[in-house]
Amino acid sequence: MKEESPEDAPSLEGFPPEEFQARRRAIQEALGDAVLVLPAAPLLHRSRDSEYPYRPSSELFYATGATEEGSVALLRGREAGGEYILFVRPRDTKAERWSGPRLGPEGARELLGPDQVHTSDELEAILPGLLVGPARIYYRLGADTTLDRHVRMGLERGRSRGPRRGTGPRELVDPGEVLDELRLRKSPREIERMRRAARVTVEGHREAMGWARPGSGEWEIQAEVEAVFRRMGARGPAFPTIAGSGKNGCVLHYVGNGRRTCEGDLVLLDAGAEVGLYAGDVTRTFPVSGRFRAEQKDVYEVVLAAHRAALGAVGPGEPFSHVHRAAVQALTEGLVALGVLEGDVDELVEAKAHEAYFPHRTSHWLGLDVHDVGDYARNGQSRVLEPGMVLTVEPGLYFPSNGDPEPGPYDGIGVRIEDDVLVTEDGMENLTADLPVEIDDVEARVGVRWA
Ligand code: GLY
Ligand code: MN
Ligand code: MN
């Protein structure tokens, strides 16, 4: 297992400054003569005086590389001069003894390269004045009440001045309008980072599968996968790990991970590493005893066929919706073959009969956020896939047991198979293809560490 150390502050999470300069150029081009205001993510309290580990804002990081709590960035569009102004927390010897060093204005100037830098205690005095000119302000109201107040003050001043000058704020727009489209197409450096997240994710799954055996606690499987993530340099999991054994595999967002596995159980493990703020998101479903039972194998084979069909639908120029369509077609055919559904496949697809067993979608975008930003459809039409987009492919089938005194053959079985896929110029690349997925390969891997 190759070990990499996580980035230590201060840093740009391992990206060179040129990456952020290029992003800002694209943002400022798209902004036109508007202005964009991006706050840092809030620090969330867990209980009393303890806090959740800090996770920087994906948007602020994307635009500037800034990862510190309390920062605010302001970007003007190219037509309005393209200024880049940053507010950061002031240095504070006492506070830094508790929570570690801060960049401060000098450090921020050096690391993040703004045209102007101010301290965050100057926000109230400076920010409103910066907002009175432009007709359009990109700012997400409601995410930060203090900043909301400063922006509102800017709007009010602009409104009272506007009529005399024929300028001033007319529109408040969600920053996603500009940022989401750019974040959807990954740069070569982002793709390289996502490959790393995928490698670490695959390694975590491979180890967890290797250590699993009947009697393993779901929590131990979770611990193994997450230990590998950390050991290999990830910040940690990109989302709460799902280690669902037996009927827990049918609970889509099961995160309790408190049951001990039994002989014959399937384990549905959905986990992804966050490496330098980019996410992996992978699911494998494996028999904890190392051999699929006949009914489990039947279900697994249907999901595997749907996974293959959906992967086959990914490519440049292909509609995003066709990935789901391919999965649904294969799952419906499989459900009919299993005798779970009866009737004509096309009619069953039309009636969405699969939804009782496959209630989620096949794919979501992946990037800085695990469910990454970007519209899946535009003007009522599915979006067409382009090189540089990264999505998951994750069909599944779930047969929750409803306590029926005469359970069906598949009751309690939950299977999902999820990979992370990059759209390329001439097709696609499965970034997580190294993790066993075929029945023989999965069976060979489970429990191998105890052999
Ligand atoms: N792990 C959440 C998902 O697969 O979307
Ligand atoms: Mn997942
Ligand atoms: Mn997913």
Tab-separated table of C-alpha atoms and ligand atoms in Angstrom:
chain	number	residue	atom	x	y	z
A	1	MET	CA	0.000	0.000	0.000
A	2	LYS	CA	1.628	3.219	-1.146
A	3	GLU	CA	1.461	5.829	1.549
A	4	GLU	CA	1.150	9.513	0.821
A	5	SER	CA	0.990	12.150	3.493
A	6	PRO	CA	-1.991	14.486	3.549
A	7	GLU	CA	-1.278	18.079	2.596
A	8	ASP	CA	-0.207	20.155	5.573
A	9	ALA	CA	-1.282	23.805	5.866
A	10	PRO	CA	-0.648	26.275	4.362
A	11	SER	CA	-1.149	24.892	0.913
A	12	LEU	CA	-3.343	24.909	-2.159
A	13	GLU	CA	-4.156	21.238	-1.554
A	14	GLY	CA	-1.272	20.374	-3.848
A	15	PHE	CA	-2.471	22.417	-6.839
A	16	PRO	CA	-0.176	25.075	-8.346
A	17	PRO	CA	-1.375	28.725	-8.308
A	18	GLU	CA	-1.836	28.571	-12.121
A	19	GLU	CA	-4.765	26.200	-11.608
A	20	PHE	CA	-6.684	28.842	-9.670
A	21	GLN	CA	-5.603	31.655	-11.999
A	22	ALA	CA	-7.059	29.700	-14.925
A	23	ARG	CA	-10.281	29.018	-13.010
A	24	ARG	CA	-10.631	32.673	-12.100
A	25	ARG	CA	-10.103	33.741	-15.702
A	26	ALA	CA	-12.963	31.458	-16.754
A	27	ILE	CA	-15.200	32.642	-13.893
A	28	GLN	CA	-14.487	36.298	-14.619
A	29	GLU	CA	-15.179	35.807	-18.300
A	30	ALA	CA	-18.554	34.247	-17.459
A	31	LEU	CA	-19.365	37.005	-14.944
A	32	GLY	CA	-19.258	39.727	-17.602
A	33	ASP	CA	-19.683	42.981	-15.679
A	34	ALA	CA	-21.163	41.327	-12.583
A	35	VAL	CA	-19.607	40.679	-9.178
A	36	LEU	CA	-19.375	37.388	-7.261
A	37	VAL	CA	-19.181	37.048	-3.476
A	38	LEU	CA	-18.167	33.713	-1.966
A	39	PRO	CA	-17.956	33.015	1.758
A	40	ALA	CA	-16.064	30.221	3.491
A	41	ALA	CA	-18.047	27.314	4.885
A	42	PRO	CA	-19.179	27.764	8.486
A	43	LEU	CA	-17.523	25.874	11.327
A	44	LEU	CA	-20.256	23.609	12.672
A	45	HIS	CA	-20.675	22.935	16.357
A	46	ARG	CA	-21.038	19.333	17.369
A	47	SER	CA	-21.900	19.752	21.022
A	48	ARG	CA	-21.026	22.319	23.660
A	49	ASP	CA	-17.563	23.583	22.726
A	50	SER	CA	-16.532	20.811	20.355
A	51	GLU	CA	-16.789	21.188	16.614
A	52	TYR	CA	-17.061	18.991	13.545
A	53	PRO	CA	-13.834	18.693	11.567
A	54	TYR	CA	-13.723	21.707	9.288
A	55	ARG	CA	-14.561	21.105	5.623
A	56	PRO	CA	-13.786	24.087	3.381
A	57	SER	CA	-16.338	25.408	0.920
A	58	SER	CA	-16.008	23.676	-2.444
A	59	GLU	CA	-16.979	26.882	-4.246
A	60	LEU	CA	-14.531	29.158	-2.453
A	61	PHE	CA	-11.763	26.602	-2.861
A	62	TYR	CA	-12.566	26.124	-6.528
A	63	ALA	CA	-12.307	29.844	-7.238
A	64	THR	CA	-9.382	30.809	-5.017
A	65	GLY	CA	-7.714	27.855	-3.293
A	66	ALA	CA	-8.739	29.380	0.065
A	67	THR	CA	-9.578	26.807	2.711
A	68	GLU	CA	-9.664	28.865	5.897
A	69	GLU	CA	-12.752	29.457	7.938
A	70	GLY	CA	-13.904	33.090	7.937
A	71	SER	CA	-12.565	33.966	4.464
A	72	VAL	CA	-14.655	35.809	1.872
A	73	ALA	CA	-13.708	36.319	-1.781
A	74	LEU	CA	-15.042	38.945	-4.144
A	75	LEU	CA	-14.462	38.623	-7.876
A	76	ARG	CA	-15.429	41.176	-10.490
A	77	GLY	CA	-16.165	40.083	-14.031
A	78	ARG	CA	-13.611	40.770	-16.743
A	79	GLU	CA	-15.704	43.579	-18.225
A	80	ALA	CA	-15.712	45.275	-14.827
A	81	GLY	CA	-11.941	45.121	-14.433
A	82	GLY	CA	-11.512	41.571	-13.131
A	83	GLU	CA	-10.555	42.533	-9.575
A	84	TYR	CA	-9.968	39.761	-7.007
A	85	ILE	CA	-10.382	40.816	-3.383
A	86	LEU	CA	-9.962	38.566	-0.386
A	87	PHE	CA	-10.960	38.957	3.243
A	88	VAL	CA	-9.263	36.647	5.749
A	89	ARG	CA	-9.205	36.355	9.511
A	90	PRO	CA	-6.581	38.543	11.172
A	91	ARG	CA	-3.663	36.863	12.889
A	92	ASP	CA	-4.416	36.234	16.569
A	93	THR	CA	-1.720	34.723	18.742
A	94	LYS	CA	-4.122	33.620	21.437
A	95	ALA	CA	-6.653	31.981	19.100
A	96	GLU	CA	-3.879	30.375	17.062
A	97	ARG	CA	-2.603	28.605	20.197
A	98	TRP	CA	-5.886	26.710	20.260
A	99	SER	CA	-6.711	26.130	16.642
A	100	GLY	CA	-3.423	26.445	14.789
A	101	PRO	CA	-1.811	29.054	12.583
A	102	ARG	CA	-3.851	31.361	10.376
A	103	LEU	CA	-2.687	32.716	7.049
A	104	GLY	CA	-3.457	36.304	7.972
A	105	PRO	CA	-3.453	38.991	5.274
A	106	GLU	CA	0.257	38.611	4.472
A	107	GLY	CA	0.117	34.853	4.174
A	108	ALA	CA	-3.048	35.078	2.104
A	109	ARG	CA	-1.494	37.593	-0.270
A	110	GLU	CA	1.462	35.309	-0.819
A	111	LEU	CA	-0.405	32.006	-1.104
A	112	LEU	CA	-3.631	33.054	-2.808
A	113	GLY	CA	-2.526	36.021	-4.923
A	114	PRO	CA	-5.444	38.459	-4.542
A	115	ASP	CA	-5.241	42.022	-5.903
A	116	GLN	CA	-6.299	43.309	-2.494
A	117	VAL	CA	-6.489	41.626	0.864
A	118	HIS	CA	-8.342	42.794	3.943
A	119	THR	CA	-9.104	41.260	7.294
A	120	SER	CA	-12.545	39.863	7.909
A	121	ASP	CA	-13.225	42.429	10.642
A	122	GLU	CA	-13.175	45.039	7.840
A	123	LEU	CA	-15.988	43.314	5.932
A	124	GLU	CA	-18.746	45.532	7.257
A	125	ALA	CA	-16.826	48.712	6.429
A	126	ILE	CA	-15.625	47.676	2.965
A	127	LEU	CA	-17.873	45.046	1.376
A	128	PRO	CA	-21.145	47.016	0.981
A	129	GLY	CA	-19.304	49.752	-0.892
A	130	LEU	CA	-17.939	47.214	-3.367
A	131	LEU	CA	-21.447	46.102	-4.330
A	132	VAL	CA	-23.196	49.355	-5.199
A	133	GLY	CA	-22.076	49.551	-8.850
A	134	PRO	CA	-22.799	46.286	-10.684
A	135	ALA	CA	-26.315	45.471	-11.925
A	136	ARG	CA	-25.915	41.817	-11.065
A	137	ILE	CA	-24.524	40.314	-7.859
A	138	TYR	CA	-23.819	36.593	-7.621
A	139	TYR	CA	-24.368	35.703	-3.980
A	140	ARG	CA	-26.246	32.919	-2.211
A	141	LEU	CA	-28.522	34.526	0.353
A	142	GLY	CA	-29.199	32.536	3.482
A	143	ALA	CA	-25.937	30.643	3.841
A	144	ASP	CA	-24.198	33.163	6.129
A	145	THR	CA	-26.338	35.587	8.115
A	146	THR	CA	-23.553	38.072	8.883
A	147	LEU	CA	-22.500	38.284	5.269
A	148	ASP	CA	-26.169	38.482	4.232
A	149	ARG	CA	-26.365	41.666	6.277
A	150	HIS	CA	-23.347	43.249	4.548
A	151	VAL	CA	-24.644	42.314	1.105
A	152	ARG	CA	-28.066	43.709	1.937
A	153	MET	CA	-26.446	46.931	3.029
A	154	GLY	CA	-24.660	47.088	-0.337
A	155	LEU	CA	-27.959	46.463	-2.135
A	156	GLU	CA	-29.728	49.184	-0.188
A	157	ARG	CA	-26.997	51.723	-0.846
A	158	GLY	CA	-26.881	50.798	-4.492
A	159	ARG	CA	-30.637	51.106	-4.800
A	160	SER	CA	-30.749	54.582	-3.346
A	161	ARG	CA	-27.815	55.760	-5.483
A	162	GLY	CA	-28.758	53.835	-8.597
A	163	PRO	CA	-31.456	55.982	-10.180
A	164	ARG	CA	-29.241	59.056	-10.248
A	165	ARG	CA	-26.423	57.216	-11.964
A	166	GLY	CA	-28.417	54.709	-13.962
A	167	THR	CA	-26.464	51.880	-12.355
A	168	GLY	CA	-26.723	49.674	-9.331
A	169	PRO	CA	-27.852	46.228	-8.336
A	170	ARG	CA	-30.932	44.892	-10.100
A	171	GLU	CA	-30.426	41.152	-9.784
A	172	LEU	CA	-29.203	38.788	-7.109
A	173	VAL	CA	-28.195	35.496	-8.723
A	174	ASP	CA	-27.096	32.128	-7.302
A	175	PRO	CA	-23.311	31.675	-7.828
A	176	GLY	CA	-24.008	28.170	-9.086
A	177	GLU	CA	-25.197	29.750	-12.349
A	178	VAL	CA	-21.567	30.495	-13.150
A	179	LEU	CA	-19.569	28.034	-11.040
A	180	ASP	CA	-21.491	24.803	-11.610
A	181	GLU	CA	-20.937	24.742	-15.363
A	182	LEU	CA	-17.206	25.271	-14.893
A	183	ARG	CA	-16.887	22.702	-12.100
A	184	LEU	CA	-18.695	20.136	-14.205
A	185	ARG	CA	-15.808	19.928	-16.702
A	186	LYS	CA	-12.716	18.806	-14.856
A	187	SER	CA	-9.283	20.204	-15.727
A	188	PRO	CA	-6.353	17.828	-16.353
A	189	ARG	CA	-5.094	18.506	-12.805
A	190	GLU	CA	-8.503	17.821	-11.332
A	191	ILE	CA	-8.688	14.583	-13.299
A	192	GLU	CA	-5.298	13.603	-11.937
A	193	ARG	CA	-6.579	14.335	-8.412
A	194	MET	CA	-9.716	12.302	-9.000
A	195	ARG	CA	-7.614	9.393	-10.208
A	196	ARG	CA	-5.842	9.544	-6.846
A	197	ALA	CA	-9.130	9.649	-4.960
A	198	ALA	CA	-10.232	6.649	-7.031
A	199	ARG	CA	-6.998	4.727	-6.309
A	200	VAL	CA	-7.265	5.312	-2.576
A	201	THR	CA	-10.942	4.391	-2.618
A	202	VAL	CA	-10.234	1.155	-4.492
A	203	GLU	CA	-7.451	0.240	-2.084
A	204	GLY	CA	-9.696	0.829	0.937
A	205	HIS	CA	-12.397	-1.396	-0.504
A	206	ARG	CA	-9.901	-4.092	-1.469
A	207	GLU	CA	-8.518	-4.216	2.074
A	208	ALA	CA	-11.941	-4.145	3.729
A	209	MET	CA	-13.058	-7.020	1.533
A	210	GLY	CA	-9.881	-8.897	2.380
A	211	TRP	CA	-10.417	-8.574	6.135
A	212	ALA	CA	-14.137	-9.342	6.134
A	213	ARG	CA	-15.320	-12.721	7.405
A	214	PRO	CA	-18.471	-14.022	9.079
A	215	GLY	CA	-18.713	-12.380	12.480
A	216	SER	CA	-16.988	-9.162	11.390
A	217	GLY	CA	-18.845	-6.140	12.724
A	218	GLU	CA	-20.111	-3.704	10.128
A	219	TRP	CA	-18.160	-1.121	12.143
A	220	GLU	CA	-14.954	-3.130	11.675
A	221	ILE	CA	-15.447	-3.190	7.909
A	222	GLN	CA	-16.054	0.560	8.044
A	223	ALA	CA	-12.952	1.031	10.221
A	224	GLU	CA	-10.793	-0.916	7.784
A	225	VAL	CA	-11.865	0.994	4.710
A	226	GLU	CA	-11.483	4.349	6.455
A	227	ALA	CA	-8.118	3.415	7.992
A	228	VAL	CA	-6.756	2.746	4.527
A	229	PHE	CA	-8.145	6.067	3.304
A	230	ARG	CA	-6.330	7.961	6.041
A	231	ARG	CA	-3.165	5.906	5.762
A	232	MET	CA	-2.979	6.684	2.051
A	233	GLY	CA	-3.314	10.417	2.578
A	234	ALA	CA	-7.038	11.055	2.288
A	235	ARG	CA	-8.655	13.629	4.576
A	236	GLY	CA	-11.087	10.860	5.402
A	237	PRO	CA	-14.295	9.560	3.912
A	238	ALA	CA	-16.005	11.854	1.403
A	239	PHE	CA	-19.408	10.902	2.919
A	240	PRO	CA	-20.585	8.688	5.764
A	241	THR	CA	-19.534	5.109	4.999
A	242	ILE	CA	-22.352	2.651	4.417
A	243	ALA	CA	-21.463	-0.861	5.595
A	244	GLY	CA	-24.786	-2.674	5.445
A	245	SER	CA	-24.889	-6.412	6.028
A	246	GLY	CA	-27.884	-8.651	5.419
A	247	LYS	CA	-31.107	-6.684	5.260
A	248	ASN	CA	-29.250	-3.470	6.149
A	249	GLY	CA	-28.018	-3.543	2.541
A	250	CYS	CA	-31.557	-2.584	1.537
A	251	VAL	CA	-31.457	0.685	3.513
A	252	LEU	CA	-30.128	3.162	0.976
A	253	HIS	CA	-28.405	5.546	3.384
A	254	TYR	CA	-27.699	3.098	6.200
A	255	VAL	CA	-24.890	4.557	8.328
A	256	GLY	CA	-25.445	2.945	11.750
A	257	ASN	CA	-22.929	0.184	10.917
A	258	GLY	CA	-23.657	-1.497	14.252
A	259	ARG	CA	-24.587	-5.075	13.302
A	260	ARG	CA	-22.328	-8.104	13.422
A	261	THR	CA	-22.312	-10.026	10.134
A	262	CYS	CA	-23.484	-13.641	9.996
A	263	GLU	CA	-22.521	-16.592	7.826
A	264	GLY	CA	-24.223	-16.231	4.437
A	265	ASP	CA	-24.744	-12.444	4.594
A	266	LEU	CA	-24.083	-10.069	1.769
A	267	VAL	CA	-22.261	-6.886	2.730
A	268	LEU	CA	-23.023	-3.716	0.778
A	269	LEU	CA	-20.059	-1.388	1.272
A	270	ASP	CA	-20.437	2.131	-0.140
A	271	ALA	CA	-17.421	4.264	0.721
A	272	GLY	CA	-15.232	6.878	-0.905
A	273	ALA	CA	-12.038	8.703	0.001
A	274	GLU	CA	-11.737	12.474	-0.084
A	275	VAL	CA	-8.265	13.226	-1.398
A	276	GLY	CA	-7.260	16.876	-1.484
A	277	LEU	CA	-10.972	17.785	-1.375
A	278	TYR	CA	-11.945	15.551	-4.341
A	279	ALA	CA	-14.239	12.573	-3.783
A	280	GLY	CA	-14.277	8.929	-4.700
A	281	ASP	CA	-17.585	7.033	-4.373
A	282	VAL	CA	-17.589	3.287	-4.837
A	283	THR	CA	-19.884	0.434	-3.853
A	284	ARG	CA	-19.202	-3.264	-3.867
A	285	THR	CA	-21.486	-5.965	-2.546
A	286	PHE	CA	-19.792	-9.147	-1.417
A	287	PRO	CA	-20.677	-12.381	0.404
A	288	VAL	CA	-19.044	-12.246	3.823
A	289	SER	CA	-18.482	-16.032	3.744
A	290	GLY	CA	-16.686	-15.822	0.397
A	291	ARG	CA	-19.378	-17.569	-1.657
A	292	PHE	CA	-22.607	-16.109	-3.055
A	293	ARG	CA	-25.718	-18.166	-2.309
A	294	ALA	CA	-27.752	-19.018	-5.426
A	295	GLU	CA	-30.384	-16.277	-4.927
A	296	GLN	CA	-27.717	-13.706	-4.093
A	297	LYS	CA	-25.830	-14.658	-7.232
A	298	ASP	CA	-29.010	-14.317	-9.316
A	299	VAL	CA	-29.591	-10.793	-8.087
A	300	TYR	CA	-25.913	-9.863	-8.319
A	301	GLU	CA	-25.756	-10.994	-11.942
A	302	VAL	CA	-28.709	-8.812	-12.872
A	303	VAL	CA	-27.115	-5.759	-11.229
A	304	LEU	CA	-23.784	-6.584	-12.869
A	305	ALA	CA	-25.455	-6.758	-16.285
A	306	ALA	CA	-27.106	-3.381	-15.628
A	307	HIS	CA	-23.766	-1.952	-14.508
A	308	ARG	CA	-22.132	-3.143	-17.728
A	309	ALA	CA	-24.984	-1.797	-19.858
A	310	ALA	CA	-24.862	1.578	-18.101
A	311	LEU	CA	-21.072	1.820	-18.492
A	312	GLY	CA	-21.586	1.093	-22.185
A	313	ALA	CA	-23.868	4.134	-22.444
A	314	VAL	CA	-21.199	6.559	-21.182
A	315	GLY	CA	-19.314	8.486	-23.847
A	316	PRO	CA	-18.932	11.945	-25.363
A	317	GLY	CA	-22.091	13.052	-27.155
A	318	GLU	CA	-24.256	10.540	-25.279
A	319	PRO	CA	-27.197	11.941	-23.309
A	320	PHE	CA	-26.761	11.652	-19.547
A	321	SER	CA	-30.252	10.150	-19.288
A	322	HIS	CA	-29.280	7.202	-21.494
A	323	VAL	CA	-27.000	5.870	-18.761
A	324	HIS	CA	-29.973	5.469	-16.443
A	325	ARG	CA	-32.115	4.226	-19.311
A	326	ALA	CA	-29.624	1.452	-20.119
A	327	ALA	CA	-29.503	0.393	-16.460
A	328	VAL	CA	-33.298	0.394	-16.120
A	329	GLN	CA	-33.703	-1.657	-19.303
A	330	ALA	CA	-31.235	-4.310	-18.070
A	331	LEU	CA	-32.657	-4.356	-14.528
A	332	THR	CA	-36.201	-4.746	-15.832
A	333	GLU	CA	-35.168	-7.594	-18.133
A	334	GLY	CA	-33.415	-9.208	-15.176
A	335	LEU	CA	-36.394	-8.775	-12.843
A	336	VAL	CA	-38.595	-10.500	-15.419
A	337	ALA	CA	-36.060	-13.320	-15.806
A	338	LEU	CA	-35.999	-13.726	-12.012
A	339	GLY	CA	-39.800	-13.937	-11.971
A	340	VAL	CA	-40.051	-10.863	-9.759
A	341	LEU	CA	-41.860	-8.871	-12.458
A	342	GLU	CA	-44.261	-10.266	-14.962
A	343	GLY	CA	-45.228	-8.851	-18.330
A	344	ASP	CA	-43.800	-7.168	-21.366
A	345	VAL	CA	-40.397	-5.567	-20.675
A	346	ASP	CA	-41.108	-2.412	-22.687
A	347	GLU	CA	-44.419	-1.888	-20.907
A	348	LEU	CA	-42.784	-2.499	-17.536
A	349	VAL	CA	-40.046	0.036	-18.360
A	350	GLU	CA	-42.711	2.528	-19.424
A	351	ALA	CA	-44.576	1.948	-16.150
A	352	LYS	CA	-41.322	2.344	-14.135
A	353	ALA	CA	-41.981	-1.037	-12.533
A	354	HIS	CA	-38.306	-1.193	-11.482
A	355	GLU	CA	-38.806	1.602	-8.941
A	356	ALA	CA	-40.060	-0.821	-6.297
A	357	TYR	CA	-36.622	-2.478	-6.372
A	358	PHE	CA	-34.379	0.318	-7.694
A	359	PRO	CA	-35.665	3.578	-6.212
A	360	HIS	CA	-32.628	5.784	-6.959
A	361	ARG	CA	-30.972	7.086	-10.118
A	362	THR	CA	-28.024	5.388	-11.777
A	363	SER	CA	-25.619	8.327	-11.763
A	364	HIS	CA	-24.598	11.617	-10.248
A	365	TRP	CA	-21.740	13.975	-10.999
A	366	LEU	CA	-18.610	13.535	-8.886
A	367	GLY	CA	-15.914	16.065	-8.003
A	368	LEU	CA	-15.272	18.396	-5.086
A	369	ASP	CA	-18.645	17.265	-3.764
A	370	VAL	CA	-19.703	13.661	-3.771
A	371	HIS	CA	-22.985	14.634	-5.363
A	372	ASP	CA	-21.259	17.247	-7.423
A	373	VAL	CA	-22.779	20.332	-8.979
A	374	GLY	CA	-24.135	20.677	-12.498
A	375	ASP	CA	-27.541	20.421	-14.114
A	376	TYR	CA	-28.504	17.011	-15.429
A	377	ALA	CA	-30.934	18.542	-17.879
A	378	ARG	CA	-31.275	21.899	-19.591
A	379	ASN	CA	-34.487	23.304	-21.061
A	380	GLY	CA	-36.177	19.990	-20.429
A	381	GLN	CA	-33.542	18.068	-22.406
A	382	SER	CA	-31.006	15.696	-20.901
A	383	ARG	CA	-27.530	17.126	-20.997
A	384	VAL	CA	-25.033	15.537	-23.344
A	385	LEU	CA	-21.862	14.076	-21.836
A	386	GLU	CA	-18.576	15.800	-22.650
A	387	PRO	CA	-14.927	14.873	-22.123
A	388	GLY	CA	-13.806	15.849	-18.619
A	389	MET	CA	-17.103	15.120	-16.910
A	390	VAL	CA	-16.959	12.561	-14.085
A	391	LEU	CA	-20.001	10.593	-12.974
A	392	THR	CA	-20.833	7.527	-10.963
A	393	VAL	CA	-22.533	4.474	-12.421
A	394	GLU	CA	-24.407	2.717	-9.625
A	395	PRO	CA	-27.322	0.455	-10.414
A	396	GLY	CA	-28.753	-1.634	-7.607
A	397	LEU	CA	-31.586	-3.912	-6.600
A	398	TYR	CA	-33.077	-3.990	-3.117
A	399	PHE	CA	-35.623	-6.426	-1.734
A	400	PRO	CA	-36.412	-5.182	1.767
A	401	SER	CA	-37.998	-7.931	3.854
A	402	ASN	CA	-41.305	-6.667	5.140
A	403	GLY	CA	-41.795	-9.305	7.799
A	404	ASP	CA	-43.923	-11.431	5.492
A	405	PRO	CA	-44.478	-14.846	7.176
A	406	GLU	CA	-43.673	-16.422	3.807
A	407	PRO	CA	-40.726	-14.418	2.546
A	408	GLY	CA	-39.890	-14.425	-1.161
A	409	PRO	CA	-36.603	-15.942	-2.347
A	410	TYR	CA	-34.891	-12.548	-2.614
A	411	ASP	CA	-36.210	-10.933	0.574
A	412	GLY	CA	-33.476	-9.174	2.516
A	413	ILE	CA	-31.073	-9.017	-0.425
A	414	GLY	CA	-29.612	-5.624	-1.356
A	415	VAL	CA	-26.997	-5.272	-4.092
A	416	ARG	CA	-25.383	-2.141	-5.516
A	417	ILE	CA	-22.346	-1.872	-7.762
A	418	GLU	CA	-20.837	1.593	-8.156
A	419	ASP	CA	-17.861	2.869	-10.119
A	420	ASP	CA	-16.490	6.326	-10.927
A	421	VAL	CA	-16.254	7.092	-14.608
A	422	LEU	CA	-14.491	9.797	-16.607
A	423	VAL	CA	-15.861	10.792	-20.008
A	424	THR	CA	-12.933	10.937	-22.457
A	425	GLU	CA	-12.486	12.200	-26.022
A	426	ASP	CA	-13.212	8.808	-27.481
A	427	GLY	CA	-15.249	6.999	-24.848
A	428	MET	CA	-14.883	6.639	-21.135
A	429	GLU	CA	-12.436	5.518	-18.485
A	430	ASN	CA	-13.613	3.608	-15.441
A	431	LEU	CA	-11.402	5.147	-12.735
A	432	THR	CA	-12.231	2.410	-10.232
A	433	ALA	CA	-12.087	-0.586	-12.566
A	434	ASP	CA	-9.238	-2.198	-10.588
A	435	LEU	CA	-11.579	-3.241	-7.795
A	436	PRO	CA	-12.969	-6.782	-8.200
A	437	VAL	CA	-16.498	-6.807	-9.537
A	438	GLU	CA	-16.947	-10.139	-11.344
A	439	ILE	CA	-18.368	-12.887	-9.142
A	440	ASP	CA	-15.229	-15.060	-9.156
A	441	ASP	CA	-12.944	-12.114	-8.448
A	442	VAL	CA	-15.096	-10.868	-5.576
A	443	GLU	CA	-15.310	-14.357	-4.036
A	444	ALA	CA	-11.556	-14.778	-4.342
A	445	ARG	CA	-10.875	-11.500	-2.553
A	446	VAL	CA	-13.224	-11.769	0.458
A	447	GLY	CA	-11.416	-12.896	3.623
A	448	VAL	CA	-8.108	-13.392	1.828
A	449	ARG	CA	-6.265	-11.703	4.746
A	450	TRP	CA	-7.292	-14.521	7.096
A	451	ALA	CA	-6.112	-17.315	4.778
B	1	GLY	N1	-22.607	7.241	-1.416
B	1	GLY	C1	-23.696	7.995	-1.880
B	1	GLY	C2	-23.995	7.665	-3.262
B	1	GLY	O1	-23.601	6.643	-3.753
B	1	GLY	O2	-24.573	8.442	-3.974
B	2	MN	MN	-21.878	5.619	-3.170
B	3	MN	MN	-22.838	7.578	-5.606
